């Protein structure tokens, strides 16, 4: 700790940024690691492993296949088919009405699932930061004088009506790829237990280091760490390795506009840290709905837009943050793990959590601006999503994951009692089993509508 304070003092005097993160000069073993240049001078380290790894250069596109038979054909296979029907109405006073019109798979079909059965037919919520919201009563509600207010005209209405085929993703299938995306301050090392587990089962896995993290390059420009810049990095990685059925696994989310700390925040860091890998998963699932087969969000938080906090400790100068780095690491240990023993300290060290430069950390915190990722954006997703939440998490309250489950069309919420924010490091066996069950999950085929009986002719 004294060394960190001394380095920060010289940093303030000399005006330089210490502890700059850059690519490693040497790696113990390059087996399974690839350095991908997503942009000129912007290189990301990627862990790519599996029984059938993709070649270094993107393969040529396959020849066009004949169009599949119509789903309504009598001989068509309806296994795994889900009809997604939903109407999303946004009112001018900031109210959001989500109506589920179709039959969604029951949440309790997933083994070991916490939660109730089918989602409610209609859900009405208030947008986090609605444009032109006046905070008045709901459309059509009674006013203060007892008179019924006239229903307001909707600002916009979104209709979703599609049919998706959700199938079991097995490790022996060559068209399945698992993408693991870490959050701010970590590296692909936090997924070590999950990567080893799924590779042994025969899955192809891809895990990148974000820019400025792990062994990826670290541009000394703040604009390189905005959400949009990092999202384009993830898009490039996804397009390089994606196959027919891709599963996105992300950890943590971001600081919301109305984010509140847990009821009993243990340390000052619990309301300051911003993570965002789940936002990347949401972004990719929205951009590539035909390629993203399933999504897993671990301690993701609520379905609200990203916005940097004005009163945040990470708005301090980089040199001050460097002085505080030992305190930040200690605070992360207290808030990110249910227990703070020698094992957790070793996991924190091995996972490289918070092992980033103060410049990168400050730039990423201030660059978390993504107004498009609001409730409406999440409500439009038709991909099945597994939500995993550690009950001891002091960064993300369980109410936010519950709100996410309500907004999403096909969502399963699983609570792990003995886990915290870094649940994949604390409870790797439980997380691995849960993720594998979700990969193998396949909804029951929807019953085919029977023709209505014709009325018999009246007898004379």
Coordinates of C-alpha atoms in Angstrom, one line a residue:
X1 CA 0.0 0.0 0.0
X2 CA 2.9 2.4 0.8
X3 CA 4.4 1.7 -2.6
X4 CA 1.1 2.6 -4.3
X5 CA 0.9 5.9 -2.4
X6 CA 4.6 6.7 -3.3
X7 CA 4.1 6.0 -7.0
X8 CA 1.0 8.1 -7.0
X9 CA 2.9 11.0 -5.4
X10 CA 5.6 10.9 -8.0
X11 CA 2.8 10.7 -10.7
X12 CA 1.3 13.9 -9.4
X13 CA 4.7 15.7 -9.5
X14 CA 5.8 14.4 -12.9
X15 CA 2.5 14.4 -14.6
X16 CA 2.8 10.9 -15.9
X17 CA 0.5 7.9 -15.7
X18 CA 2.0 4.9 -14.0
X19 CA 1.1 1.3 -14.3
X20 CA 0.2 1.5 -18.0
X21 CA -1.3 -1.7 -19.3
X22 CA 0.0 -3.0 -22.6
X23 CA 0.4 -6.4 -24.3
X24 CA 2.6 -8.8 -22.5
X25 CA 6.1 -9.2 -23.9
X26 CA 6.0 -13.0 -23.4
X27 CA 3.4 -15.6 -22.5
X28 CA 4.1 -18.8 -20.7
X29 CA 2.1 -20.8 -23.3
X30 CA 0.5 -19.5 -26.5
X31 CA -1.6 -22.6 -27.0
X32 CA -5.1 -21.5 -27.4
X33 CA -4.3 -17.7 -27.4
X34 CA -4.7 -15.5 -30.4
X35 CA -3.9 -11.8 -30.8
X36 CA -6.6 -10.3 -33.0
X37 CA -6.2 -6.8 -34.5
X38 CA -9.7 -5.4 -34.5
X39 CA -8.5 -2.0 -35.7
X40 CA -5.1 -0.7 -36.7
X41 CA -3.1 -0.6 -33.5
X42 CA -5.9 -2.1 -31.4
X43 CA -5.1 -5.7 -30.5
X44 CA -7.1 -8.0 -28.3
X45 CA -6.0 -11.3 -26.8
X46 CA -8.5 -14.0 -27.3
X47 CA -8.7 -17.5 -25.7
X48 CA -10.0 -19.8 -28.4
X49 CA -10.2 -23.5 -27.5
X50 CA -12.2 -26.5 -28.5
X51 CA -12.1 -29.7 -30.4
X52 CA -12.5 -28.0 -33.7
X53 CA -10.9 -24.5 -33.6
X54 CA -11.6 -22.0 -36.3
X55 CA -8.8 -21.3 -38.7
X56 CA -6.7 -18.1 -38.4
X57 CA -8.5 -16.5 -41.3
X58 CA -12.3 -16.4 -41.7
X59 CA -13.4 -19.4 -43.7
X60 CA -15.2 -18.8 -47.1
X61 CA -19.0 -18.6 -46.9
X62 CA -20.7 -21.9 -47.4
X63 CA -22.7 -22.5 -50.5
X64 CA -26.4 -21.4 -50.2
X65 CA -28.6 -24.2 -48.9
X66 CA -32.1 -24.8 -50.1
X67 CA -34.8 -22.9 -48.2
X68 CA -36.3 -24.9 -45.4
X69 CA -39.9 -26.1 -45.7
X70 CA -42.6 -23.8 -44.2
X71 CA -43.2 -24.2 -40.5
X72 CA -46.8 -24.8 -41.2
X73 CA -46.2 -27.9 -43.3
X74 CA -47.6 -31.1 -41.8
X75 CA -44.2 -32.9 -42.3
X76 CA -42.2 -30.1 -40.6
X77 CA -40.5 -30.7 -37.3
X78 CA -41.9 -28.4 -34.6
X79 CA -39.5 -29.4 -31.9
X80 CA -38.1 -26.4 -30.0
X81 CA -40.4 -23.9 -31.9
X82 CA -41.5 -20.9 -29.8
X83 CA -44.0 -18.3 -31.0
X84 CA -42.9 -14.9 -29.8
X85 CA -45.8 -12.5 -29.7
X86 CA -45.5 -9.2 -27.8
X87 CA -46.8 -5.7 -28.0
X88 CA -44.7 -2.9 -26.5
X89 CA -46.4 0.5 -26.0
X90 CA -44.5 3.6 -24.9
X91 CA -46.6 6.5 -23.7
X92 CA -45.6 10.1 -23.7
X93 CA -45.7 10.4 -19.9
X94 CA -43.0 7.8 -19.5
X95 CA -45.1 4.7 -19.0
X96 CA -44.2 1.4 -20.7
X97 CA -46.8 -1.3 -21.2
X98 CA -45.6 -4.7 -22.3
X99 CA -48.2 -7.2 -23.3
X100 CA -47.4 -10.9 -23.9
X101 CA -49.8 -12.2 -26.5
X102 CA -48.4 -15.6 -27.1
X103 CA -47.6 -18.7 -25.1
X104 CA -44.2 -18.5 -23.6
X105 CA -42.3 -21.5 -22.2
X106 CA -42.8 -22.1 -18.5
X107 CA -39.9 -21.0 -16.4
X108 CA -40.1 -24.0 -14.2
X109 CA -39.2 -26.3 -17.1
X110 CA -35.6 -25.5 -16.4
X111 CA -34.3 -27.9 -13.8
X112 CA -33.5 -26.3 -10.5
X113 CA -35.2 -23.1 -11.5
X114 CA -36.2 -20.5 -8.9
X115 CA -39.2 -18.4 -9.7
X116 CA -42.8 -18.8 -10.8
X117 CA -44.4 -20.2 -13.9
X118 CA -45.5 -18.3 -16.9
X119 CA -44.8 -14.6 -17.1
X120 CA -47.7 -12.1 -16.6
X121 CA -49.8 -11.4 -19.6
X122 CA -49.2 -7.6 -19.2
X123 CA -46.6 -5.6 -17.4
X124 CA -46.6 -1.9 -16.9
X125 CA -43.5 -0.1 -15.7
X126 CA -42.1 3.4 -15.6
X127 CA -39.1 4.2 -17.8
X128 CA -35.9 5.1 -15.9
X129 CA -35.4 8.4 -17.7
X130 CA -38.4 9.0 -19.9
X131 CA -38.3 11.9 -22.3
X132 CA -40.9 14.5 -21.3
X133 CA -42.0 12.6 -18.3
X134 CA -44.1 14.7 -16.0
X135 CA -44.5 12.1 -13.2
X136 CA -48.3 12.1 -13.2
X137 CA -50.6 9.2 -12.9
X138 CA -50.9 6.4 -15.4
X139 CA -52.8 6.7 -18.7
X140 CA -56.5 6.2 -18.0
X141 CA -56.1 6.4 -14.2
X142 CA -58.3 8.5 -11.9
X143 CA -57.2 12.1 -11.3
X144 CA -57.0 13.9 -8.0
X145 CA -60.6 15.2 -8.4
X146 CA -62.0 11.7 -8.8
X147 CA -62.6 12.0 -12.5
X148 CA -61.2 9.4 -14.8
X149 CA -58.3 10.9 -16.9
X150 CA -58.5 10.4 -20.6
X151 CA -56.1 7.8 -21.8
X152 CA -53.1 9.3 -23.5
X153 CA -52.1 8.4 -27.0
X154 CA -49.1 6.2 -27.2
X155 CA -45.8 7.7 -28.3
X156 CA -44.9 4.5 -30.3
X157 CA -46.0 0.9 -30.4
X158 CA -43.8 -2.0 -31.3
X159 CA -45.3 -5.3 -32.4
X160 CA -43.2 -8.5 -32.2
X161 CA -44.5 -11.6 -33.9
X162 CA -42.0 -14.3 -34.9
X163 CA -41.3 -17.9 -34.5
X164 CA -37.9 -19.1 -33.2
X165 CA -36.4 -22.5 -33.0
X166 CA -34.6 -23.0 -29.6
X167 CA -32.7 -26.2 -29.5
X168 CA -30.4 -28.1 -27.2
X169 CA -26.7 -27.0 -27.6
X170 CA -24.4 -30.0 -27.0
X171 CA -20.7 -30.0 -27.0
X172 CA -20.6 -32.6 -29.8
X173 CA -22.3 -30.2 -32.2
X174 CA -19.9 -28.3 -34.4
X175 CA -22.1 -25.3 -35.0
X176 CA -22.2 -24.2 -31.3
X177 CA -19.8 -21.5 -30.0
X178 CA -19.7 -20.1 -26.4
X179 CA -18.5 -16.5 -26.0
X180 CA -17.4 -15.5 -22.5
X181 CA -17.1 -11.7 -21.9
X182 CA -15.7 -10.3 -18.7
X183 CA -16.4 -7.0 -17.1
X184 CA -14.4 -3.9 -16.3
X185 CA -11.3 -4.5 -14.2
X186 CA -11.1 -8.2 -15.0
X187 CA -9.7 -10.4 -17.7
X188 CA -10.5 -13.7 -19.4
X189 CA -8.8 -15.4 -16.5
X190 CA -12.0 -15.0 -14.4
X191 CA -13.6 -17.6 -16.7
X192 CA -10.9 -20.3 -16.2
X193 CA -13.1 -22.8 -14.4
X194 CA -15.9 -22.3 -17.0
X195 CA -13.5 -22.5 -20.0
X196 CA -11.9 -25.7 -18.8
X197 CA -15.2 -27.3 -17.9
X198 CA -16.9 -26.7 -21.3
X199 CA -13.8 -27.5 -23.3
X200 CA -13.7 -30.9 -21.6
X201 CA -17.4 -31.4 -22.7
X202 CA -16.4 -30.7 -26.3
X203 CA -17.6 -27.1 -26.7
X204 CA -15.8 -24.5 -28.7
X205 CA -15.2 -21.5 -26.4
X206 CA -14.1 -17.9 -27.2
X207 CA -13.0 -15.5 -24.4
X208 CA -11.5 -12.1 -25.2
X209 CA -9.6 -9.6 -23.1
X210 CA -11.2 -6.1 -23.3
X211 CA -9.0 -3.3 -24.5
X212 CA -6.8 -2.2 -21.7
X213 CA -7.3 -5.5 -19.8
X214 CA -5.2 -8.6 -19.5
X215 CA -2.8 -8.9 -22.4
X216 CA -4.8 -6.7 -24.8
X217 CA -3.4 -3.4 -26.0
X218 CA -4.2 -0.3 -24.0
X219 CA -4.5 2.9 -26.1
X220 CA -3.7 6.0 -24.1
X221 CA -6.8 7.8 -25.4
X222 CA -10.0 8.1 -23.4
X223 CA -12.2 7.7 -26.5
X224 CA -10.9 4.2 -26.9
X225 CA -12.8 3.0 -23.9
X226 CA -16.3 4.3 -24.5
X227 CA -19.1 1.8 -24.6
X228 CA -19.5 2.2 -28.4
X229 CA -15.8 1.6 -29.0
X230 CA -15.7 -1.5 -26.9
X231 CA -18.9 -2.8 -28.4
X232 CA -17.4 -2.6 -31.8
X233 CA -14.5 -4.6 -30.5
X234 CA -16.9 -7.3 -29.4
X235 CA -18.7 -7.1 -32.7
X236 CA -15.4 -7.8 -34.5
X237 CA -14.6 -10.8 -32.3
X238 CA -18.1 -12.1 -32.6
X239 CA -18.1 -11.9 -36.4
X240 CA -14.7 -13.6 -36.6
X241 CA -15.7 -16.7 -34.6
X242 CA -19.5 -16.9 -34.8
X243 CA -21.1 -20.0 -36.2
X244 CA -24.8 -21.0 -36.7
X245 CA -25.7 -21.2 -33.0
X246 CA -23.9 -18.9 -30.6
X247 CA -24.3 -18.5 -26.9
X248 CA -23.2 -15.3 -25.1
X249 CA -22.1 -15.4 -21.4
X250 CA -21.5 -12.1 -19.7
X251 CA -20.7 -11.0 -16.2
X252 CA -22.1 -7.9 -14.5
X253 CA -23.7 -4.9 -16.1
X254 CA -23.2 -1.2 -15.6
X255 CA -24.2 1.7 -13.4
X256 CA -27.8 2.6 -14.2
X257 CA -29.3 6.1 -14.2
X258 CA -31.2 5.4 -11.1
X259 CA -28.8 2.8 -9.6
X260 CA -28.9 2.5 -5.8
X261 CA -26.6 0.6 -3.6
X262 CA -27.7 -2.5 -1.7
X263 CA -29.6 -1.8 1.5
X264 CA -26.5 -2.3 3.5
X265 CA -23.5 -1.2 1.5
X266 CA -20.3 -2.5 3.2
X267 CA -17.8 -0.2 1.6
X268 CA -17.6 3.0 -0.4
X269 CA -16.9 1.1 -3.6
X270 CA -20.3 -0.7 -3.8
X271 CA -22.1 2.2 -5.4
X272 CA -19.2 3.3 -7.6
X273 CA -18.0 0.4 -9.7
X274 CA -19.3 0.1 -13.3
X275 CA -19.2 -3.2 -15.2
X276 CA -20.7 -3.7 -18.6
X277 CA -20.1 -7.1 -20.2
X278 CA -23.8 -8.0 -20.1
X279 CA -24.5 -4.8 -22.0
X280 CA -22.3 -6.2 -24.8
X281 CA -24.3 -9.4 -24.8
X282 CA -27.5 -7.5 -25.0
X283 CA -26.1 -5.4 -27.8
X284 CA -24.9 -8.4 -29.9
X285 CA -28.2 -10.3 -29.3
X286 CA -30.1 -7.2 -30.6
X287 CA -27.8 -6.8 -33.6
X288 CA -27.7 -10.5 -34.6
X289 CA -30.9 -12.1 -33.5
X290 CA -30.5 -15.0 -36.0
X291 CA -27.0 -15.9 -34.8
X292 CA -27.4 -15.5 -31.0
X293 CA -29.1 -18.6 -29.9
X294 CA -29.1 -18.1 -26.1
X295 CA -27.7 -15.5 -23.6
X296 CA -26.5 -16.0 -20.0
X297 CA -26.2 -12.9 -17.7
X298 CA -24.4 -13.4 -14.4
X299 CA -25.2 -10.6 -11.9
X300 CA -26.3 -8.4 -14.7
X301 CA -28.6 -5.9 -13.1
X302 CA -31.7 -4.1 -14.4
X303 CA -32.7 -3.4 -18.0
X304 CA -31.9 0.3 -18.0
X305 CA -29.6 2.5 -20.0
X306 CA -26.0 3.2 -19.1
X307 CA -24.9 6.6 -17.9
X308 CA -21.7 7.6 -16.1
X309 CA -22.1 8.9 -12.6
X310 CA -21.3 12.5 -12.0
X311 CA -20.4 12.1 -8.3
X312 CA -18.1 9.1 -8.6
X313 CA -14.7 8.4 -7.0
X314 CA -13.5 7.4 -10.5
X315 CA -13.8 11.0 -11.7
X316 CA -10.7 11.8 -9.7
X317 CA -7.4 12.2 -11.6
X318 CA -5.6 9.1 -12.6
X319 CA -2.7 9.7 -10.2
X320 CA -5.1 9.9 -7.3
X321 CA -6.8 6.7 -8.3
X322 CA -3.4 5.1 -8.5
X323 CA -2.8 6.1 -4.9
X324 CA -6.1 4.6 -3.9
X325 CA -5.6 1.4 -5.9
X326 CA -4.8 -0.7 -2.7
X327 CA -8.0 0.6 -1.1
X328 CA -10.0 -0.1 -4.2
X329 CA -8.7 -3.7 -4.4
X330 CA -9.5 -4.2 -0.7
X331 CA -13.0 -2.7 -1.2
X332 CA -13.6 -5.0 -4.2
X333 CA -12.6 -8.0 -2.1
X334 CA -15.1 -7.0 0.6
X335 CA -18.0 -6.3 -1.8
X336 CA -17.3 -8.8 -4.5
X337 CA -17.0 -12.0 -2.4
X338 CA -19.2 -13.5 0.2
X339 CA -16.2 -14.4 2.2
X340 CA -12.8 -12.7 2.5
X341 CA -10.4 -15.5 3.3
X342 CA -7.1 -16.6 1.8
X343 CA -8.9 -18.5 -0.9
X344 CA -10.8 -15.4 -2.0
X345 CA -7.7 -13.3 -2.0
X346 CA -5.9 -15.9 -4.2
X347 CA -8.9 -16.0 -6.6
X348 CA -8.8 -12.2 -6.8
X349 CA -5.1 -12.3 -7.6
X350 CA -5.4 -15.1 -10.2
X351 CA -8.5 -13.5 -11.8
X352 CA -6.7 -10.2 -12.4
X353 CA -9.7 -8.3 -11.1
X354 CA -8.9 -4.6 -10.8
X355 CA -5.5 -5.2 -12.3
X356 CA -5.8 -2.4 -14.8
X357 CA -4.1 1.0 -15.0
X358 CA -5.8 4.0 -13.3
X359 CA -6.1 5.7 -16.7
X360 CA -8.0 2.8 -18.3
X361 CA -10.2 2.4 -15.2
X362 CA -11.1 6.1 -15.2
X363 CA -11.7 6.2 -18.9
X364 CA -14.0 3.2 -18.9
X365 CA -16.0 4.5 -16.0
X366 CA -16.6 7.8 -17.7
X367 CA -17.3 6.2 -21.0
X368 CA -20.3 4.2 -19.9
X369 CA -22.9 6.1 -22.0
X370 CA -25.5 4.0 -23.8
X371 CA -28.9 5.6 -23.8
X372 CA -30.3 3.1 -26.3
X373 CA -30.1 0.2 -23.9
X374 CA -33.3 1.0 -22.0
X375 CA -36.3 -1.1 -21.0
X376 CA -37.7 -1.0 -24.5
X377 CA -34.4 -2.2 -26.0
X378 CA -34.4 -5.2 -23.6
X379 CA -38.1 -5.9 -24.1
X380 CA -37.6 -6.3 -27.8
X381 CA -35.2 -9.3 -27.3
X382 CA -36.7 -12.7 -28.3
X383 CA -33.7 -14.8 -27.4
X384 CA -33.9 -17.0 -24.2
X385 CA -31.9 -15.5 -21.3
X386 CA -30.7 -17.2 -18.2
X387 CA -30.2 -14.8 -15.3
X388 CA -27.8 -15.9 -12.5
X389 CA -27.6 -13.9 -9.3
X390 CA -25.4 -14.4 -6.2
X391 CA -27.5 -13.5 -3.2
X392 CA -24.5 -11.9 -1.4
X393 CA -23.8 -9.5 -4.2
X394 CA -23.4 -6.0 -2.9
X395 CA -22.9 -4.4 -6.3
X396 CA -26.1 -5.5 -7.9
X397 CA -29.3 -5.9 -5.8
X398 CA -31.5 -8.9 -6.5
X399 CA -34.4 -6.5 -7.3
X400 CA -32.6 -5.4 -10.4
X401 CA -32.2 -8.9 -11.8
X402 CA -35.9 -9.5 -10.9
X403 CA -36.8 -6.5 -12.9
X404 CA -34.8 -7.8 -15.8
X405 CA -36.6 -11.1 -15.7
X406 CA -39.9 -9.2 -15.9
X407 CA -39.0 -7.2 -18.9
X408 CA -37.4 -10.0 -21.0
X409 CA -39.8 -12.2 -23.0
X410 CA -38.0 -15.5 -22.4
X411 CA -36.1 -15.2 -19.1
X412 CA -35.1 -17.7 -16.3
X413 CA -33.9 -16.3 -13.0
X414 CA -31.6 -18.5 -10.8
X415 CA -30.5 -17.5 -7.3
X416 CA -27.3 -18.9 -5.8
X417 CA -27.5 -18.5 -2.0
X418 CA -23.8 -19.0 -1.3
X419 CA -22.5 -16.7 -4.1
X420 CA -21.7 -13.1 -4.4
X421 CA -20.7 -10.8 -7.3
X422 CA -17.8 -13.1 -8.4
X423 CA -20.0 -16.2 -8.2
X424 CA -18.3 -18.0 -11.1
X425 CA -15.1 -17.9 -9.0
X426 CA -16.7 -18.7 -5.7
X427 CA -19.1 -21.5 -6.8
X428 CA -17.6 -22.8 -10.1
X429 CA -19.3 -26.2 -9.9
X430 CA -22.7 -24.7 -9.2
X431 CA -22.4 -22.2 -12.0
X432 CA -21.0 -24.7 -14.5
X433 CA -23.9 -27.1 -13.8
X434 CA -26.5 -24.4 -14.2
X435 CA -25.0 -23.1 -17.4
X436 CA -24.7 -26.6 -18.9
X437 CA -28.4 -27.3 -18.0
X438 CA -29.5 -24.1 -19.8
X439 CA -27.4 -25.0 -22.8
X440 CA -29.1 -28.4 -23.0
X441 CA -32.6 -27.0 -22.3
X442 CA -35.1 -27.1 -25.1
X443 CA -38.7 -26.0 -24.9
X444 CA -41.6 -28.3 -25.5
X445 CA -43.1 -28.0 -29.0
X446 CA -46.0 -25.7 -29.1
X447 CA -49.3 -27.5 -29.8
X448 CA -50.5 -27.2 -33.3
X449 CA -53.8 -25.3 -33.6
X450 CA -56.7 -27.7 -34.4
X451 CA -59.2 -26.7 -37.0
X452 CA -62.5 -25.5 -35.7
X453 CA -65.3 -28.1 -36.2
X454 CA -67.8 -27.2 -38.8
X455 CA -71.4 -26.8 -37.7
X456 CA -73.6 -29.6 -38.7
X457 CA -76.4 -28.8 -41.1
X458 CA -79.8 -28.4 -39.6
X459 CA -82.0 -31.4 -40.0
X460 CA -85.5 -30.8 -41.4

